Amino acid sequence: AQRVTQPEKLLSVFKGAPVELKCNYSYSGSPELFWYVQYSRQRLQLLLRHISRESIKGFTADLNKGETSFHLKKPFAQEEDSAMYYCALNYGGATNKLIFGTGTLLAVQP
Amino acid sequence: KAGVTQTPRYLIKTRGQQVTLSCSPISGHRSVSWYQQTPGQGLQFLFEYFSETQRNKGNFPGRFSGRQFSNSRSEMNVSTLELGDSALYLCASSTNPGQGAQGYTFGSGTRLTVV
């Protein structure tokens, strides 16, 4: 069965420190993976798609099929990065059906 | 361009009642999905609609149902409410099925409290 695991509920780092939010998945098909972010009092919004291999707000994520991981990384954390981050897997194939991880709260300390 | 609009923002209902939530997708988006978000279970997929047809369904009891209209607006209904149905219900839209790779746009949600 498909599953998305985010092992850390909370990750606390200091401003300027590197950040790595972990995400592992289990899926027999070809995965489509995303990172979504929810800032305080804002709606859930798309941060990254693995298919586009883009960098948004300094964040990157590489799909590692061998390790079934899609970790989110940023070399230097900023206070405004503090938010809830969700990793998600689309397992609907040609349709939309996402399974989300339980989320990691990133707290960037000044 | 207006975002995904969900109404109402807050609802308080009594056990056994039913409730209808509404979602207006972004103009031009034809796929609408619904998710339930709770502290214990996180975000869980309810269903997806495209062209007035349910394309996908999550693992929720039959008390949860939905529909989509010709203008792509969608409603979800929960009958015989239980305390455990208290949650934030999120609607998300995308251009069409298979565009999951493009990512959803989420609404702000409807906070349902069952007492």
PDB file of C-alpha atoms in Angstrom:
ATOM      1  CA  ALA A   1       0.000   0.000   0.000  1.00  0.00           C
ATOM      2  CA  GLN A   2       1.119   3.551  -0.594  1.00  0.00           C
ATOM      3  CA  ARG A   3       2.470   5.464   2.337  1.00  0.00           C
ATOM      4  CA  VAL A   4       4.314   8.713   3.056  1.00  0.00           C
ATOM      5  CA  THR A   5       6.418   8.980   6.181  1.00  0.00           C
ATOM      6  CA  GLN A   6       7.758  12.146   7.742  1.00  0.00           C
ATOM      7  CA  PRO A   7       9.638  10.928  10.798  1.00  0.00           C
ATOM      8  CA  GLU A   8      10.080  14.292  12.501  1.00  0.00           C
ATOM      9  CA  LYS A   9       7.118  16.137  14.006  1.00  0.00           C
ATOM     10  CA  LEU A  10       9.285  19.101  14.898  1.00  0.00           C
ATOM     11  CA  LEU A  11      12.584  20.357  13.555  1.00  0.00           C
ATOM     12  CA  SER A  12      14.161  23.316  15.298  1.00  0.00           C
ATOM     13  CA  VAL A  13      17.177  25.052  13.788  1.00  0.00           C
ATOM     14  CA  PHE A  14      18.905  28.394  14.127  1.00  0.00           C
ATOM     15  CA  LYS A  15      18.790  31.039  11.447  1.00  0.00           C
ATOM     16  CA  GLY A  16      21.502  30.404   8.887  1.00  0.00           C
ATOM     17  CA  ALA A  17      21.769  26.706   9.642  1.00  0.00           C
ATOM     18  CA  PRO A  18      21.086  24.065   6.978  1.00  0.00           C
ATOM     19  CA  VAL A  19      17.711  22.405   6.937  1.00  0.00           C
ATOM     20  CA  GLU A  20      16.697  18.925   5.853  1.00  0.00           C
ATOM     21  CA  LEU A  21      13.126  17.765   6.212  1.00  0.00           C
ATOM     22  CA  LYS A  22      12.854  14.041   5.673  1.00  0.00           C
ATOM     23  CA  CYS A  23      10.263  12.265   3.577  1.00  0.00           C
ATOM     24  CA  ASN A  24      10.136   8.596   2.664  1.00  0.00           C
ATOM     25  CA  TYR A  25       7.493   6.964   0.544  1.00  0.00           C
ATOM     26  CA  SER A  26       6.191   3.534  -0.310  1.00  0.00           C
ATOM     27  CA  TYR A  27       4.550   3.093  -3.698  1.00  0.00           C
ATOM     28  CA  SER A  28       4.721   0.381  -6.314  1.00  0.00           C
ATOM     29  CA  GLY A  29       4.090   2.697  -9.243  1.00  0.00           C
ATOM     30  CA  SER A  30       5.969   5.645 -10.649  1.00  0.00           C
ATOM     31  CA  PRO A  31       5.806   8.290  -7.895  1.00  0.00           C
ATOM     32  CA  GLU A  32       4.750  11.883  -8.286  1.00  0.00           C
ATOM     33  CA  LEU A  33       5.931  13.715  -5.202  1.00  0.00           C
ATOM     34  CA  PHE A  34       5.309  17.160  -3.794  1.00  0.00           C
ATOM     35  CA  TRP A  35       6.119  19.365  -0.873  1.00  0.00           C
ATOM     36  CA  TYR A  36       3.353  21.581   0.472  1.00  0.00           C
ATOM     37  CA  VAL A  37       3.815  24.306   3.058  1.00  0.00           C
ATOM     38  CA  GLN A  38       1.413  25.936   5.467  1.00  0.00           C
ATOM     39  CA  TYR A  39       2.483  29.180   7.096  1.00  0.00           C
ATOM     40  CA  SER A  40       0.724  30.353  10.220  1.00  0.00           C
ATOM     41  CA  ARG A  41      -2.867  31.362   9.486  1.00  0.00           C
ATOM     42  CA  GLN A  42      -2.453  30.749   5.759  1.00  0.00           C
ATOM     43  CA  ARG A  43      -3.780  28.100   3.453  1.00  0.00           C
ATOM     44  CA  LEU A  44      -1.858  25.052   2.367  1.00  0.00           C
ATOM     45  CA  GLN A  45       0.189  25.854  -0.716  1.00  0.00           C
ATOM     46  CA  LEU A  46       2.380  24.002  -3.145  1.00  0.00           C
ATOM     47  CA  LEU A  47       6.101  24.481  -2.573  1.00  0.00           C
ATOM     48  CA  LEU A  48       7.807  21.999  -4.887  1.00  0.00           C
ATOM     49  CA  ARG A  49       7.056  19.310  -7.443  1.00  0.00           C
ATOM     50  CA  HIS A  50       9.664  16.653  -8.080  1.00  0.00           C
ATOM     51  CA  ILE A  51       8.804  16.584 -11.759  1.00  0.00           C
ATOM     52  CA  SER A  52       9.931  20.171 -12.289  1.00  0.00           C
ATOM     53  CA  ARG A  53      13.205  19.916 -10.343  1.00  0.00           C
ATOM     54  CA  GLU A  54      12.848  23.550  -9.388  1.00  0.00           C
ATOM     55  CA  SER A  55      14.121  25.585  -6.466  1.00  0.00           C
ATOM     56  CA  ILE A  56      11.573  27.668  -4.611  1.00  0.00           C
ATOM     57  CA  LYS A  57      12.520  30.072  -1.817  1.00  0.00           C
ATOM     58  CA  GLY A  58      15.913  28.364  -1.727  1.00  0.00           C
ATOM     59  CA  PHE A  59      14.412  24.926  -1.113  1.00  0.00           C
ATOM     60  CA  THR A  60      15.233  21.914  -3.257  1.00  0.00           C
ATOM     61  CA  ALA A  61      14.168  18.295  -3.152  1.00  0.00           C
ATOM     62  CA  ASP A  62      15.584  15.375  -5.063  1.00  0.00           C
ATOM     63  CA  LEU A  63      13.725  12.172  -5.687  1.00  0.00           C
ATOM     64  CA  ASN A  64      15.875   9.177  -4.745  1.00  0.00           C
ATOM     65  CA  LYS A  65      14.097   6.101  -6.021  1.00  0.00           C
ATOM     66  CA  GLY A  66      16.699   3.755  -4.560  1.00  0.00           C
ATOM     67  CA  GLU A  67      16.104   5.069  -1.052  1.00  0.00           C
ATOM     68  CA  THR A  68      12.458   5.943  -1.776  1.00  0.00           C
ATOM     69  CA  SER A  69      13.061   9.385  -0.371  1.00  0.00           C
ATOM     70  CA  PHE A  70      12.203  12.956  -1.288  1.00  0.00           C
ATOM     71  CA  HIS A  71      13.925  15.047   1.362  1.00  0.00           C
ATOM     72  CA  LEU A  72      13.492  18.820   1.376  1.00  0.00           C
ATOM     73  CA  LYS A  73      16.666  20.845   1.814  1.00  0.00           C
ATOM     74  CA  LYS A  74      17.748  24.418   2.233  1.00  0.00           C
ATOM     75  CA  PRO A  75      21.343  25.475   2.864  1.00  0.00           C
ATOM     76  CA  PHE A  76      20.597  28.490   5.076  1.00  0.00           C
ATOM     77  CA  ALA A  77      17.354  28.680   7.035  1.00  0.00           C
ATOM     78  CA  GLN A  78      15.493  31.969   7.452  1.00  0.00           C
ATOM     79  CA  GLU A  79      13.034  32.868  10.181  1.00  0.00           C
ATOM     80  CA  GLU A  80      10.288  33.243   7.574  1.00  0.00           C
ATOM     81  CA  ASP A  81      10.735  29.562   6.691  1.00  0.00           C
ATOM     82  CA  SER A  82       9.040  28.629   9.961  1.00  0.00           C
ATOM     83  CA  ALA A  83       5.950  26.689   8.924  1.00  0.00           C
ATOM     84  CA  MET A  84       4.376  23.259   8.676  1.00  0.00           C
ATOM     85  CA  TYR A  85       5.731  21.209   5.791  1.00  0.00           C
ATOM     86  CA  TYR A  86       3.917  18.270   4.242  1.00  0.00           C
ATOM     87  CA  CYS A  87       5.291  15.733   1.831  1.00  0.00           C
ATOM     88  CA  ALA A  88       2.693  14.259  -0.522  1.00  0.00           C
ATOM     89  CA  LEU A  89       2.483  11.457  -3.064  1.00  0.00           C
ATOM     90  CA  ASN A  90       0.024  11.386  -5.941  1.00  0.00           C
ATOM     91  CA  TYR A  91      -1.038   7.769  -6.290  1.00  0.00           C
ATOM     92  CA  GLY A  92      -3.967   8.391  -8.575  1.00  0.00           C
ATOM     93  CA  GLY A  93      -1.999   7.760 -11.720  1.00  0.00           C
ATOM     94  CA  ALA A  94      -3.715   9.792 -14.393  1.00  0.00           C
ATOM     95  CA  THR A  95      -6.056  11.265 -11.784  1.00  0.00           C
ATOM     96  CA  ASN A  96      -5.554  13.309  -8.641  1.00  0.00           C
ATOM     97  CA  LYS A  97      -5.376  11.384  -5.394  1.00  0.00           C
ATOM     98  CA  LEU A  98      -2.794  12.524  -2.888  1.00  0.00           C
ATOM     99  CA  ILE A  99      -1.619  10.902   0.276  1.00  0.00           C
ATOM    100  CA  PHE A 100       0.070  13.261   2.708  1.00  0.00           C
ATOM    101  CA  GLY A 101       2.649  12.679   5.369  1.00  0.00           C
ATOM    102  CA  THR A 102       1.861  13.793   8.898  1.00  0.00           C
ATOM    103  CA  GLY A 103       3.898  16.934   8.479  1.00  0.00           C
ATOM    104  CA  THR A 104       6.986  18.445  10.062  1.00  0.00           C
ATOM    105  CA  LEU A 105       6.875  21.740  11.919  1.00  0.00           C
ATOM    106  CA  LEU A 106       9.993  23.721  11.101  1.00  0.00           C
ATOM    107  CA  ALA A 107      10.907  26.304  13.710  1.00  0.00           C
ATOM    108  CA  VAL A 108      13.748  28.628  12.800  1.00  0.00           C
ATOM    109  CA  GLN A 109      15.163  30.367  15.842  1.00  0.00           C
ATOM    110  CA  PRO A 110      16.769  33.831  15.555  1.00  0.00           C
TER     111      PRO A 110
ATOM    112  CA  LYS B   1      -7.767  35.614 -10.411  1.00  0.00           C
ATOM    113  CA  ALA B   2      -9.885  34.466  -7.473  1.00  0.00           C
ATOM    114  CA  GLY B   3      -8.584  31.529  -5.486  1.00  0.00           C
ATOM    115  CA  VAL B   4     -10.442  28.473  -4.297  1.00  0.00           C
ATOM    116  CA  THR B   5     -13.386  29.634  -2.221  1.00  0.00           C
ATOM    117  CA  GLN B   6     -14.940  27.514   0.491  1.00  0.00           C
ATOM    118  CA  THR B   7     -18.096  28.335   2.367  1.00  0.00           C
ATOM    119  CA  PRO B   8     -18.915  28.548   5.137  1.00  0.00           C
ATOM    120  CA  ARG B   9     -15.649  29.108   7.017  1.00  0.00           C
ATOM    121  CA  TYR B  10     -17.014  27.738  10.284  1.00  0.00           C
ATOM    122  CA  LEU B  11     -19.864  25.432  11.204  1.00  0.00           C
ATOM    123  CA  ILE B  12     -21.153  24.009  14.443  1.00  0.00           C
ATOM    124  CA  LYS B  13     -23.523  21.081  14.181  1.00  0.00           C
ATOM    125  CA  THR B  14     -25.094  18.592  16.537  1.00  0.00           C
ATOM    126  CA  ARG B  15     -24.554  14.851  16.381  1.00  0.00           C
ATOM    127  CA  GLY B  16     -26.979  13.192  14.014  1.00  0.00           C
ATOM    128  CA  GLN B  17     -27.463  16.255  11.851  1.00  0.00           C
ATOM    129  CA  GLN B  18     -26.231  16.579   8.298  1.00  0.00           C
ATOM    130  CA  VAL B  19     -24.091  19.266   6.742  1.00  0.00           C
ATOM    131  CA  THR B  20     -23.275  20.547   3.267  1.00  0.00           C
ATOM    132  CA  LEU B  21     -20.032  22.299   2.439  1.00  0.00           C
ATOM    133  CA  SER B  22     -19.380  24.243  -0.741  1.00  0.00           C
ATOM    134  CA  CYS B  23     -16.297  24.802  -2.869  1.00  0.00           C
ATOM    135  CA  SER B  24     -15.804  27.071  -5.865  1.00  0.00           C
ATOM    136  CA  PRO B  25     -12.610  26.210  -7.740  1.00  0.00           C
ATOM    137  CA  ILE B  26     -10.327  28.592  -9.542  1.00  0.00           C
ATOM    138  CA  SER B  27     -11.840  29.684 -12.827  1.00  0.00           C
ATOM    139  CA  GLY B  28     -10.855  27.175 -15.483  1.00  0.00           C
ATOM    140  CA  HIS B  29     -10.080  24.415 -12.999  1.00  0.00           C
ATOM    141  CA  ARG B  30     -12.290  21.414 -13.601  1.00  0.00           C
ATOM    142  CA  SER B  31     -10.963  18.970 -11.034  1.00  0.00           C
ATOM    143  CA  VAL B  32     -12.026  19.391  -7.431  1.00  0.00           C
ATOM    144  CA  SER B  33     -10.771  17.247  -4.573  1.00  0.00           C
ATOM    145  CA  TRP B  34     -11.766  17.174  -0.926  1.00  0.00           C
ATOM    146  CA  TYR B  35      -9.589  16.393   2.065  1.00  0.00           C
ATOM    147  CA  GLN B  36     -10.258  16.027   5.763  1.00  0.00           C
ATOM    148  CA  GLN B  37      -7.626  17.387   8.132  1.00  0.00           C
ATOM    149  CA  THR B  38      -7.544  16.385  11.791  1.00  0.00           C
ATOM    150  CA  PRO B  39      -4.792  16.547  14.405  1.00  0.00           C
ATOM    151  CA  GLY B  40      -4.823  12.780  14.824  1.00  0.00           C
ATOM    152  CA  GLN B  41      -5.084  11.575  11.229  1.00  0.00           C
ATOM    153  CA  GLY B  42      -3.596  14.497   9.344  1.00  0.00           C
ATOM    154  CA  LEU B  43      -4.739  15.128   5.789  1.00  0.00           C
ATOM    155  CA  GLN B  44      -6.870  12.373   4.319  1.00  0.00           C
ATOM    156  CA  PHE B  45      -8.279  12.159   0.817  1.00  0.00           C
ATOM    157  CA  LEU B  46     -12.059  12.088   0.578  1.00  0.00           C
ATOM    158  CA  PHE B  47     -12.894  12.234  -3.130  1.00  0.00           C
ATOM    159  CA  GLU B  48     -12.174  13.872  -6.447  1.00  0.00           C
ATOM    160  CA  TYR B  49     -14.610  15.159  -9.043  1.00  0.00           C
ATOM    161  CA  PHE B  50     -14.085  16.023 -12.662  1.00  0.00           C
ATOM    162  CA  SER B  51     -16.766  16.934 -15.191  1.00  0.00           C
ATOM    163  CA  GLU B  52     -19.502  16.218 -12.659  1.00  0.00           C
ATOM    164  CA  THR B  53     -18.202  12.676 -12.132  1.00  0.00           C
ATOM    165  CA  GLN B  54     -16.550  11.191  -9.085  1.00  0.00           C
ATOM    166  CA  ARG B  55     -13.178   9.943 -10.284  1.00  0.00           C
ATOM    167  CA  ASN B  56     -11.648   8.808  -7.004  1.00  0.00           C
ATOM    168  CA  LYS B  57     -12.850   8.010  -3.539  1.00  0.00           C
ATOM    169  CA  GLY B  58     -10.941   7.633  -0.291  1.00  0.00           C
ATOM    170  CA  ASN B  59     -11.622   5.299   2.611  1.00  0.00           C
ATOM    171  CA  PHE B  60     -14.525   7.089   4.222  1.00  0.00           C
ATOM    172  CA  PRO B  61     -17.957   5.711   5.071  1.00  0.00           C
ATOM    173  CA  GLY B  62     -20.941   6.266   2.838  1.00  0.00           C
ATOM    174  CA  ARG B  63     -22.110   9.097   5.092  1.00  0.00           C
ATOM    175  CA  PHE B  64     -19.620  11.220   3.191  1.00  0.00           C
ATOM    176  CA  SER B  65     -20.745  12.123  -0.291  1.00  0.00           C
ATOM    177  CA  GLY B  66     -20.229  14.831  -2.813  1.00  0.00           C
ATOM    178  CA  ARG B  67     -21.166  16.158  -6.178  1.00  0.00           C
ATOM    179  CA  GLN B  68     -19.959  18.570  -8.797  1.00  0.00           C
ATOM    180  CA  PHE B  69     -21.999  20.922 -10.897  1.00  0.00           C
ATOM    181  CA  SER B  70     -21.599  21.907 -14.528  1.00  0.00           C
ATOM    182  CA  ASN B  71     -19.782  25.095 -13.500  1.00  0.00           C
ATOM    183  CA  SER B  72     -17.241  22.916 -11.610  1.00  0.00           C
ATOM    184  CA  ARG B  73     -18.442  24.056  -8.217  1.00  0.00           C
ATOM    185  CA  SER B  74     -18.562  21.177  -5.788  1.00  0.00           C
ATOM    186  CA  GLU B  75     -20.394  20.327  -2.612  1.00  0.00           C
ATOM    187  CA  MET B  76     -19.733  17.668  -0.067  1.00  0.00           C
ATOM    188  CA  ASN B  77     -22.312  16.330   2.327  1.00  0.00           C
ATOM    189  CA  VAL B  78     -21.917  14.505   5.594  1.00  0.00           C
ATOM    190  CA  SER B  79     -25.000  12.843   7.010  1.00  0.00           C
ATOM    191  CA  THR B  80     -25.653  11.567  10.517  1.00  0.00           C
ATOM    192  CA  LEU B  81     -22.777  13.546  11.941  1.00  0.00           C
ATOM    193  CA  GLU B  82     -20.525  12.001  14.562  1.00  0.00           C
ATOM    194  CA  LEU B  83     -18.192  13.730  17.003  1.00  0.00           C
ATOM    195  CA  GLY B  84     -15.247  12.284  15.071  1.00  0.00           C
ATOM    196  CA  ASP B  85     -16.293  14.199  11.973  1.00  0.00           C
ATOM    197  CA  SER B  86     -15.060  17.395  13.591  1.00  0.00           C
ATOM    198  CA  ALA B  87     -12.275  18.526  11.312  1.00  0.00           C
ATOM    199  CA  LEU B  88     -11.051  21.069   8.825  1.00  0.00           C
ATOM    200  CA  TYR B  89     -12.390  20.158   5.392  1.00  0.00           C
ATOM    201  CA  LEU B  90     -10.203  21.334   2.570  1.00  0.00           C
ATOM    202  CA  CYS B  91     -11.075  21.687  -1.050  1.00  0.00           C
ATOM    203  CA  ALA B  92      -8.407  21.734  -3.745  1.00  0.00           C
ATOM    204  CA  SER B  93      -8.657  22.364  -7.440  1.00  0.00           C
ATOM    205  CA  SER B  94      -6.495  21.688 -10.449  1.00  0.00           C
ATOM    206  CA  THR B  95      -6.942  22.004 -14.171  1.00  0.00           C
ATOM    207  CA  ASN B  96      -7.911  18.397 -14.813  1.00  0.00           C
ATOM    208  CA  PRO B  97      -7.111  14.847 -13.745  1.00  0.00           C
ATOM    209  CA  GLY B  98      -3.569  13.902 -14.410  1.00  0.00           C
ATOM    210  CA  GLN B  99      -2.576  17.408 -13.518  1.00  0.00           C
ATOM    211  CA  GLY B 100      -1.756  16.242 -10.069  1.00  0.00           C
ATOM    212  CA  ALA B 101       1.798  16.682 -11.143  1.00  0.00           C
ATOM    213  CA  GLN B 102       1.070  20.374 -11.446  1.00  0.00           C
ATOM    214  CA  GLY B 103      -0.101  20.531  -7.884  1.00  0.00           C
ATOM    215  CA  TYR B 104      -3.302  21.594  -6.294  1.00  0.00           C
ATOM    216  CA  THR B 105      -4.506  24.998  -5.210  1.00  0.00           C
ATOM    217  CA  PHE B 106      -6.155  24.699  -1.820  1.00  0.00           C
ATOM    218  CA  GLY B 107      -8.945  26.676  -0.260  1.00  0.00           C
ATOM    219  CA  SER B 108      -8.850  27.964   3.300  1.00  0.00           C
ATOM    220  CA  GLY B 109     -11.146  25.217   4.469  1.00  0.00           C
ATOM    221  CA  THR B 110     -14.344  24.850   6.414  1.00  0.00           C
ATOM    222  CA  ARG B 111     -13.922  24.184  10.119  1.00  0.00           C
ATOM    223  CA  LEU B 112     -16.674  21.793  11.193  1.00  0.00           C
ATOM    224  CA  THR B 113     -17.311  21.214  14.866  1.00  0.00           C
ATOM    225  CA  VAL B 114     -19.761  18.506  15.895  1.00  0.00           C
ATOM    226  CA  VAL B 115     -21.125  18.782  19.428  1.00  0.00           C
TER     227      VAL B 115
END
